[in-house]
JSON list of C-alpha atoms in Angstrom, two decimals:
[
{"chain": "U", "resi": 670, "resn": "UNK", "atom": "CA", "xyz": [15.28, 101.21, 75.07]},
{"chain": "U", "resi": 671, "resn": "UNK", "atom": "CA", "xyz": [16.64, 99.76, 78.34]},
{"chain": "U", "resi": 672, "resn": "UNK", "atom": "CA", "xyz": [13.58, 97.55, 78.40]},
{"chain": "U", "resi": 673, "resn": "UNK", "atom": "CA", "xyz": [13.88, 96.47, 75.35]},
{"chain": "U", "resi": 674, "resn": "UNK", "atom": "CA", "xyz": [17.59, 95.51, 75.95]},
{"chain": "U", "resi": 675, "resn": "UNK", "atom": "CA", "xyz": [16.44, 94.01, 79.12]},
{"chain": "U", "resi": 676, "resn": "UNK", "atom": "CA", "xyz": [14.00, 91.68, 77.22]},
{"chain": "U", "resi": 677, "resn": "UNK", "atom": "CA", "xyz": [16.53, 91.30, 75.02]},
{"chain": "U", "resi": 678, "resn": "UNK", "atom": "CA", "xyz": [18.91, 89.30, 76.95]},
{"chain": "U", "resi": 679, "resn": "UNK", "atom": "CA", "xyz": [15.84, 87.70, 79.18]},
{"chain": "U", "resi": 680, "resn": "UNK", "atom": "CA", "xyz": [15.02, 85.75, 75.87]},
{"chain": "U", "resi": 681, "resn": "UNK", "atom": "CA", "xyz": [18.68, 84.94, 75.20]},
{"chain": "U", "resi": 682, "resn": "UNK", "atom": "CA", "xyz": [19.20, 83.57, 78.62]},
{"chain": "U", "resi": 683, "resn": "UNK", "atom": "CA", "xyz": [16.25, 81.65, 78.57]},
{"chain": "U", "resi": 684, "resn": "UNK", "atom": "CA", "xyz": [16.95, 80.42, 75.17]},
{"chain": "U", "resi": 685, "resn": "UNK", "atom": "CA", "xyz": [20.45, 79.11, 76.29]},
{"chain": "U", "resi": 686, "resn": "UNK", "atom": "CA", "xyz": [19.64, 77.90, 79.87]},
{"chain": "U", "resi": 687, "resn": "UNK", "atom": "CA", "xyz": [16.60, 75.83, 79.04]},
{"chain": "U", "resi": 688, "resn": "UNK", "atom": "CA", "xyz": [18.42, 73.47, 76.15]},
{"chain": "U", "resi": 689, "resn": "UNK", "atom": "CA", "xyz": [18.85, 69.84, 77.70]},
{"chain": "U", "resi": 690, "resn": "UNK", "atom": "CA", "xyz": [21.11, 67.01, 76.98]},
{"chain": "U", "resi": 691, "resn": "UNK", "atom": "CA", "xyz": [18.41, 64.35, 76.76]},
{"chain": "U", "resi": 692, "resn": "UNK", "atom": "CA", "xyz": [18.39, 64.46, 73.22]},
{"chain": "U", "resi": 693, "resn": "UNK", "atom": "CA", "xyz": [22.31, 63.69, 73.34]},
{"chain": "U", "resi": 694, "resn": "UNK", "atom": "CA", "xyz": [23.37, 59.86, 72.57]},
{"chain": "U", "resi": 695, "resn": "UNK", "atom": "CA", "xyz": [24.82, 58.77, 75.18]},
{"chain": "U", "resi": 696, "resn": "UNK", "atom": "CA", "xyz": [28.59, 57.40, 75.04]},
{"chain": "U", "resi": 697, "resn": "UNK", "atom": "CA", "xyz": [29.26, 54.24, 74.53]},
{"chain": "U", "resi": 698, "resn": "UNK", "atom": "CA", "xyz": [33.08, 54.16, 76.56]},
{"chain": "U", "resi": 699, "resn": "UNK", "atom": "CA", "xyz": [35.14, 51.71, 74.79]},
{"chain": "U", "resi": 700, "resn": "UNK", "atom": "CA", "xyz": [36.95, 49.45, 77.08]},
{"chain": "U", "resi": 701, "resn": "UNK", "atom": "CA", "xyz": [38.01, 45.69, 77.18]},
{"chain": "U", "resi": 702, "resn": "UNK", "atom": "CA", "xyz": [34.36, 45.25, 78.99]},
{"chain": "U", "resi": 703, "resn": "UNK", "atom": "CA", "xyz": [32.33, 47.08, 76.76]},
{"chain": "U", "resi": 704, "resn": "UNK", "atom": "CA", "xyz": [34.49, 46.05, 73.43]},
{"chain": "U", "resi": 705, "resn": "UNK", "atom": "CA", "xyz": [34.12, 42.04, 74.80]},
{"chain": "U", "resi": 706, "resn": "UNK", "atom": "CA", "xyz": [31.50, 40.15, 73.48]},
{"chain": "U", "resi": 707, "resn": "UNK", "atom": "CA", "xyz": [29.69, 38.40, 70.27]},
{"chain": "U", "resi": 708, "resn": "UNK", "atom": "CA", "xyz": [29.66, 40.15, 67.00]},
{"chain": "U", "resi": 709, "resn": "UNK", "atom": "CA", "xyz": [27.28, 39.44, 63.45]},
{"chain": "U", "resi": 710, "resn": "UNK", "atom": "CA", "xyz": [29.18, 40.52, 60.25]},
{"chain": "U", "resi": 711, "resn": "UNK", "atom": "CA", "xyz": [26.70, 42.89, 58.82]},
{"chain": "U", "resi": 712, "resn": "UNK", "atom": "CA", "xyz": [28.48, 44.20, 56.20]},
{"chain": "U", "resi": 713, "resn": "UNK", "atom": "CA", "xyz": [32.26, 43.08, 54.40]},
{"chain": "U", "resi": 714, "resn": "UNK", "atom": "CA", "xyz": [33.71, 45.35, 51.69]},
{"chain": "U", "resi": 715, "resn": "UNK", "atom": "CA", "xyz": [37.37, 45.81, 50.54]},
{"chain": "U", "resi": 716, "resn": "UNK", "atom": "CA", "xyz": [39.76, 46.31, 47.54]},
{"chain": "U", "resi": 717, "resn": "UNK", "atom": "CA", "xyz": [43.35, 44.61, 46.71]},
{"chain": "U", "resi": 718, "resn": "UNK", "atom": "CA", "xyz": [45.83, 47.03, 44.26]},
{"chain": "U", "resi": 719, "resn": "UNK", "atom": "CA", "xyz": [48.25, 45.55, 42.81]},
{"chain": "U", "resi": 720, "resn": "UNK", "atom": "CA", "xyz": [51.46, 47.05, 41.69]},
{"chain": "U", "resi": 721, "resn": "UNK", "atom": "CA", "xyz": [55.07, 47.25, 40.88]},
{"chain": "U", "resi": 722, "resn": "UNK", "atom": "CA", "xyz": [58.22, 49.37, 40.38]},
{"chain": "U", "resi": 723, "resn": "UNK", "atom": "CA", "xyz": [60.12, 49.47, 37.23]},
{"chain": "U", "resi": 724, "resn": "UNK", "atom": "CA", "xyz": [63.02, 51.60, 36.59]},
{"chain": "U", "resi": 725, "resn": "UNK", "atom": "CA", "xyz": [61.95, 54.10, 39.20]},
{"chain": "U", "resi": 726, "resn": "UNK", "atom": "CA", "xyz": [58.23, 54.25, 37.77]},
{"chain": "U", "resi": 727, "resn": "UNK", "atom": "CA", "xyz": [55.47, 52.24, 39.25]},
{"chain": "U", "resi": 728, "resn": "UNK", "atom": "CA", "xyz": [52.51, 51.02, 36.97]},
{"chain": "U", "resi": 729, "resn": "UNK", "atom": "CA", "xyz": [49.29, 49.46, 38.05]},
{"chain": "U", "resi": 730, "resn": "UNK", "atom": "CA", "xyz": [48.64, 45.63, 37.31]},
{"chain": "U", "resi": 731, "resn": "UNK", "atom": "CA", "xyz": [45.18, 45.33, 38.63]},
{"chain": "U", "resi": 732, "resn": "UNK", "atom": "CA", "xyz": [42.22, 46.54, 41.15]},
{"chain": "U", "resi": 733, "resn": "UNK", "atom": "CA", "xyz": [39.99, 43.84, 42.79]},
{"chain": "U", "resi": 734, "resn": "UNK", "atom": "CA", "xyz": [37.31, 44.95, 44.92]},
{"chain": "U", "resi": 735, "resn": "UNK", "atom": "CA", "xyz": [35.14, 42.89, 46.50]},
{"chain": "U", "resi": 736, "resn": "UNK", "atom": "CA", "xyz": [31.98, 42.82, 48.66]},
{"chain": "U", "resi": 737, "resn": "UNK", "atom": "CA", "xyz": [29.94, 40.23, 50.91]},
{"chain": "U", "resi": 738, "resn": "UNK", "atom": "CA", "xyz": [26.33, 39.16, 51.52]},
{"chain": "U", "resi": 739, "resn": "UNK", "atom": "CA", "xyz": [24.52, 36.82, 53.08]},
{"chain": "U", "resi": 740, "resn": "UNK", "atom": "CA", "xyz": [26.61, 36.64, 56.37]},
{"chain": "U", "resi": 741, "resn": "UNK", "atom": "CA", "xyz": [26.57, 33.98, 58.57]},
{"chain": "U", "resi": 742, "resn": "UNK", "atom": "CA", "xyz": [29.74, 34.89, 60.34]},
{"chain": "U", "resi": 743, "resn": "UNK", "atom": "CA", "xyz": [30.32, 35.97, 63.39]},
{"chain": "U", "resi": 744, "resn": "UNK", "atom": "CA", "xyz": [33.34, 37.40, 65.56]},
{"chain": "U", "resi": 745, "resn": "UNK", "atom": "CA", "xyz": [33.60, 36.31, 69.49]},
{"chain": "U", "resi": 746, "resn": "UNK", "atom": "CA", "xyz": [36.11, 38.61, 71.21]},
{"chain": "U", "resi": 747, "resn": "UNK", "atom": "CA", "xyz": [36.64, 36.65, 74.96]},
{"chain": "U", "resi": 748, "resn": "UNK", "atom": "CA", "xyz": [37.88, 39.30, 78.02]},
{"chain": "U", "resi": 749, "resn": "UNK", "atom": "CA", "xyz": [40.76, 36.87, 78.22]},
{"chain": "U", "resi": 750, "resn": "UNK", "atom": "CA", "xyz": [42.00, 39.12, 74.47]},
{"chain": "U", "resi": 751, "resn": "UNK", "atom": "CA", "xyz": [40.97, 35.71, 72.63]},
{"chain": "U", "resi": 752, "resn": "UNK", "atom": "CA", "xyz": [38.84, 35.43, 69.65]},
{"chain": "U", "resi": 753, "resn": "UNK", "atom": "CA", "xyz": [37.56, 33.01, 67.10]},
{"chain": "U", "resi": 754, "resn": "UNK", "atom": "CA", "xyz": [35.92, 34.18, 63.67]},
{"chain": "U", "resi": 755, "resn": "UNK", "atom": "CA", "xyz": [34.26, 31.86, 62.22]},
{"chain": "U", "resi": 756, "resn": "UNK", "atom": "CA", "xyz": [31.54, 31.11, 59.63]},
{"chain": "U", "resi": 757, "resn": "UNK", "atom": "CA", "xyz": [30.82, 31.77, 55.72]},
{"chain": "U", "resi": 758, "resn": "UNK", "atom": "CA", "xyz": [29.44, 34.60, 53.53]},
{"chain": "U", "resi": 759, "resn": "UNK", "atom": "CA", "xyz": [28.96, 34.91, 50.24]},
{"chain": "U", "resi": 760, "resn": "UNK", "atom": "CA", "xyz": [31.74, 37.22, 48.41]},
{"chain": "U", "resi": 761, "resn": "UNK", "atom": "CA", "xyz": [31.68, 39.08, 44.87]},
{"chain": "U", "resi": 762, "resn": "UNK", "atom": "CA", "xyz": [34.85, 40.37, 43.54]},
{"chain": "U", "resi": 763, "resn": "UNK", "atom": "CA", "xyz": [35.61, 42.25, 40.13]},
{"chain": "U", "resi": 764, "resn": "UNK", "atom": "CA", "xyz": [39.29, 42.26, 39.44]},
{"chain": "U", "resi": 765, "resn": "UNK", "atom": "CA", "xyz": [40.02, 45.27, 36.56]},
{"chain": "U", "resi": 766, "resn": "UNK", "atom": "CA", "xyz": [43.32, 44.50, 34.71]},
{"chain": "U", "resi": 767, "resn": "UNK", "atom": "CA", "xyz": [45.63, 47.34, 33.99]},
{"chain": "U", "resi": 768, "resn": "UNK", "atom": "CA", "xyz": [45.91, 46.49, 29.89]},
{"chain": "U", "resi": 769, "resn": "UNK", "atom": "CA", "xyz": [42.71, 47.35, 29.01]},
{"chain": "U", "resi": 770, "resn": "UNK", "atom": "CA", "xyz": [40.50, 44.38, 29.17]},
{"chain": "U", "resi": 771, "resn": "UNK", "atom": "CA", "xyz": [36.99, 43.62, 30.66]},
{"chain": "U", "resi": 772, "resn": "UNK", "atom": "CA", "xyz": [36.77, 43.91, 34.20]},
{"chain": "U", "resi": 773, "resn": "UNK", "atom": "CA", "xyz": [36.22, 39.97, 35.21]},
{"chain": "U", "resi": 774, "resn": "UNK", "atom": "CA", "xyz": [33.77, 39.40, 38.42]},
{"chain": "U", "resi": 775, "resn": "UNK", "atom": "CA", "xyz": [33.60, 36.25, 40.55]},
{"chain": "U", "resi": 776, "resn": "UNK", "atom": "CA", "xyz": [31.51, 34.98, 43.03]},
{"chain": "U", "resi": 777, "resn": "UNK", "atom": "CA", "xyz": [32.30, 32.41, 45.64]},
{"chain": "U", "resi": 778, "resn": "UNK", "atom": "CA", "xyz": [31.28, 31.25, 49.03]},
{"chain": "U", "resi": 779, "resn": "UNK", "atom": "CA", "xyz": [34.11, 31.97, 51.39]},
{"chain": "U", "resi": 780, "resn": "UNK", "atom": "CA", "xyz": [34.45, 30.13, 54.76]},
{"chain": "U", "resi": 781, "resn": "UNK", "atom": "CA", "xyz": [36.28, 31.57, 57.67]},
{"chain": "U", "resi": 782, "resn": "UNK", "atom": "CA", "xyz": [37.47, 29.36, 60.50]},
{"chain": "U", "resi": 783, "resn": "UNK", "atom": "CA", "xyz": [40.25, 31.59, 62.32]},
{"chain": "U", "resi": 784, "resn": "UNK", "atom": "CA", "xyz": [41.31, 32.17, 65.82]},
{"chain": "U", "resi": 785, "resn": "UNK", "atom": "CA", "xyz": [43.87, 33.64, 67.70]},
{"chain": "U", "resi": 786, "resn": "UNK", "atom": "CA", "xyz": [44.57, 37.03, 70.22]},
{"chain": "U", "resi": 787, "resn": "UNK", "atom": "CA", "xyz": [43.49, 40.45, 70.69]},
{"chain": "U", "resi": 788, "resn": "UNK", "atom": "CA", "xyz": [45.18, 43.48, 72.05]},
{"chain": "U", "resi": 789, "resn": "UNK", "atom": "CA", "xyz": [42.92, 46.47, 72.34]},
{"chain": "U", "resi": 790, "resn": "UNK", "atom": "CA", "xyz": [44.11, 49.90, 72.11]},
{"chain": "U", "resi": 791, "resn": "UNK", "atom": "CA", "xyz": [41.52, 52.53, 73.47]},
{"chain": "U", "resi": 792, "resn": "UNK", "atom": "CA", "xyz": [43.56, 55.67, 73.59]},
{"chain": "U", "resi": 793, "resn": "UNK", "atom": "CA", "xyz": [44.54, 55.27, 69.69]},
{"chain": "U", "resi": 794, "resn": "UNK", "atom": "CA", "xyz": [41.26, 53.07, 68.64]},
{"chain": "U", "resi": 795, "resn": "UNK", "atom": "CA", "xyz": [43.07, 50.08, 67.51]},
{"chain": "U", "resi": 796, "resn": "UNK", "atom": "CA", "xyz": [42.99, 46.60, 68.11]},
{"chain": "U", "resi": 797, "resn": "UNK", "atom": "CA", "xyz": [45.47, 44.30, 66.72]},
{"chain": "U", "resi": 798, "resn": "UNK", "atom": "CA", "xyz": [44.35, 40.61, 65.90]},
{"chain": "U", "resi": 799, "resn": "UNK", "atom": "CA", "xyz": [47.01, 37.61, 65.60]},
{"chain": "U", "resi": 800, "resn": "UNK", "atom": "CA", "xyz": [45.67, 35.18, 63.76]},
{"chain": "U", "resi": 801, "resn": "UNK", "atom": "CA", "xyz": [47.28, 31.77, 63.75]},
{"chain": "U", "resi": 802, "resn": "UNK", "atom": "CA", "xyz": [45.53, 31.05, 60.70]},
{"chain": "U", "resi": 803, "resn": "UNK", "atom": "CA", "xyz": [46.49, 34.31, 59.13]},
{"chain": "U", "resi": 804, "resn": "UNK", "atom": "CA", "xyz": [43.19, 34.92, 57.52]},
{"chain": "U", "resi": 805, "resn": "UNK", "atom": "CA", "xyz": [40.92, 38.87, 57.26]},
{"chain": "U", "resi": 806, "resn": "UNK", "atom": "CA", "xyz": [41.24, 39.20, 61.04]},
{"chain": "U", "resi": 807, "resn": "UNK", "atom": "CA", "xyz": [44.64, 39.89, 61.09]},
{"chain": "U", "resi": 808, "resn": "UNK", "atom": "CA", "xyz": [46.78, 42.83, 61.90]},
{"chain": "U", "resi": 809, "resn": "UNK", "atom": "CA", "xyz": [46.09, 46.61, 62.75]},
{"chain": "U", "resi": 810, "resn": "UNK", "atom": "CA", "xyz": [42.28, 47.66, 62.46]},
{"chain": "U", "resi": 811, "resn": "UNK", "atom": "CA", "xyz": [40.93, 50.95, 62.78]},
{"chain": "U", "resi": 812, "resn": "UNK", "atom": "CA", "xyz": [37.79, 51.30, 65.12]},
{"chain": "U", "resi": 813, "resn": "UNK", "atom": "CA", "xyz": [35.81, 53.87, 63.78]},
{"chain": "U", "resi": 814, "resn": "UNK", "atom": "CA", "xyz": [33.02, 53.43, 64.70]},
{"chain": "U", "resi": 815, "resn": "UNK", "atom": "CA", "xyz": [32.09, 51.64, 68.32]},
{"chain": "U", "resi": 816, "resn": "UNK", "atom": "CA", "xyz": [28.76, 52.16, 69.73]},
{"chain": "U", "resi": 817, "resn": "UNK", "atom": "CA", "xyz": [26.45, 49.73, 72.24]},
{"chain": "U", "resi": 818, "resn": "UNK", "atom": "CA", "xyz": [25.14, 47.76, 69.02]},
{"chain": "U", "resi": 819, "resn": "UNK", "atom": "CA", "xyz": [27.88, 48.36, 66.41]},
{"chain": "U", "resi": 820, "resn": "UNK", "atom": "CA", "xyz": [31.41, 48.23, 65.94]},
{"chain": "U", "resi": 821, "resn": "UNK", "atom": "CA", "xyz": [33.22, 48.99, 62.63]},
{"chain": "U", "resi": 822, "resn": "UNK", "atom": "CA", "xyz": [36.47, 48.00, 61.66]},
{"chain": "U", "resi": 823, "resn": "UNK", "atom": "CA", "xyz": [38.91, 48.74, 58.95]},
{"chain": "U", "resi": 824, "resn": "UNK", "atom": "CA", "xyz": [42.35, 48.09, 57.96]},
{"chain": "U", "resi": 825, "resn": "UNK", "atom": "CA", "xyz": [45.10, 49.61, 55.37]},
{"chain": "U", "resi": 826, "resn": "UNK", "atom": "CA", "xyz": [47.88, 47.74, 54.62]},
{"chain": "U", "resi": 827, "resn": "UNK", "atom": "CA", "xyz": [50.68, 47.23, 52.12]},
{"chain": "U", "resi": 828, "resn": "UNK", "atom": "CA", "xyz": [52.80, 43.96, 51.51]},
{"chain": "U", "resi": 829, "resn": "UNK", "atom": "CA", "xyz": [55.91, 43.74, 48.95]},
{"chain": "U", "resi": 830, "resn": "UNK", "atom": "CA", "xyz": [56.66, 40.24, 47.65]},
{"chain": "U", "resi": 831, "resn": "UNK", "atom": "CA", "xyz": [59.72, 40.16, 44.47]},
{"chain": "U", "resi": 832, "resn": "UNK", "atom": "CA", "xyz": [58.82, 43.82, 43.44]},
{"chain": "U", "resi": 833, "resn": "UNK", "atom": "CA", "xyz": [54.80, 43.39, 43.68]},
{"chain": "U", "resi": 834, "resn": "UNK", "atom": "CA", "xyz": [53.47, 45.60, 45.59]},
{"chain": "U", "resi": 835, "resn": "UNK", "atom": "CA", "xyz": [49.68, 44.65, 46.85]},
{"chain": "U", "resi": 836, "resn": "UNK", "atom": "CA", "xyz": [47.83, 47.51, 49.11]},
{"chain": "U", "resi": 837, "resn": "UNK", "atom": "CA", "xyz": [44.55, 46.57, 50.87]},
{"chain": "U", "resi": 838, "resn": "UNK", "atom": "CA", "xyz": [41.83, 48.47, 52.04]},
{"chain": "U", "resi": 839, "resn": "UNK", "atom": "CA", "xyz": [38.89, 46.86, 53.80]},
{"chain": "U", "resi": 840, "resn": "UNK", "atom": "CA", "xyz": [35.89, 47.36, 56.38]},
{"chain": "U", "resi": 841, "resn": "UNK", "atom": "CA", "xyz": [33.89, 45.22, 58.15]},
{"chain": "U", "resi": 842, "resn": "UNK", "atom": "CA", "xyz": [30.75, 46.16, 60.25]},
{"chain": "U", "resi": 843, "resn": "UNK", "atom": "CA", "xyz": [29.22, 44.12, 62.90]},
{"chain": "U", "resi": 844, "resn": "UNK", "atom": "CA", "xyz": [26.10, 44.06, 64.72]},
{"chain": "U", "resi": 845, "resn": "UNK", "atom": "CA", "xyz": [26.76, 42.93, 68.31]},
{"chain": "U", "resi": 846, "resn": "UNK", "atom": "CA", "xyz": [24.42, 39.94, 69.32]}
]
């Protein structure tokens, strides 16, 4: 019995001591260095809701989501916390009214020519973009994901113009270059 307890833990020690990390991925810190660079949108995809407040209640007016393809857009973030995005894709967006009728869908080749400043947040994962143009790089963004070759970004945000609320959701991938 005390052998076999004896083997026992052999085998359990062995088992534990002789796992490696080399299998591990290895982390990709994110700091102004690494974060700096030239970025390919890979991937664009969003929706817009649309809604407002009556007497206390607030009813839906419409849902527009929308996704792009055929990027050629890219996103230059300088060490100096510049950046320019810049380029066109093509976009697809069905817009669903709230009264029942059939959901309408657009395409249209968008063009983005926006620059502005960074400010990089690595202990919360944010970066904030001020755009003098105003245009889908601007504001708080997310970075969930952030690796040597990718970096994902996404935003929520809510605006309220004369009782209209609009609340968008949207995440862009890129593919660093």
């Amino acid at each position: 019995m005390k052998l076999l307890k004896s083997f026992i833990l052999f085998v359990a020690f062995a088992t534990l001591t002789s796992c490696s990390g080399d299998d591990e991925t290895p982390v990709f810190e994110l700091t102004t260095e690494n974060f700096t660079g030239t970025y390919a949108v890979t991937k664009l995809r969003g929706t817009n809701k649309t809604s407002t407040t009556a007497s206390g209640q607030t009813v839906d007016i419409s849902t527009e989501s929308y996704e792009g393809d055929t990027f050629q857009l890219d996103l230059v973030l300088s060490t100096n916390g510049s950046f320019t995005y810049s380029g066109e894709y093509r976009e697809v967006a069905v817009t669903t009214l709230n009264n029942g009728s059939a959901p309408v869908q657009e395409t249209s080749i968008e063009t983005e020519n926006s620059s502005g400043t960074y400010t990089l947040d690595t202990l919360n994962r944010r970066v904030t973009f001020t755009d003098t143009n105003t245009g889908v790089i601007n504001g708080i963004f997310e970075i969930t994901s952030f690796t040597a070759n990718t970096l994902v970004l996404s935003k929520e945000a809510e605006a309220t113009d004369n009782q209209i609320t609009t609340t968008e959701e949207i995440t862009i991938t890129f593919e660093r270059q």
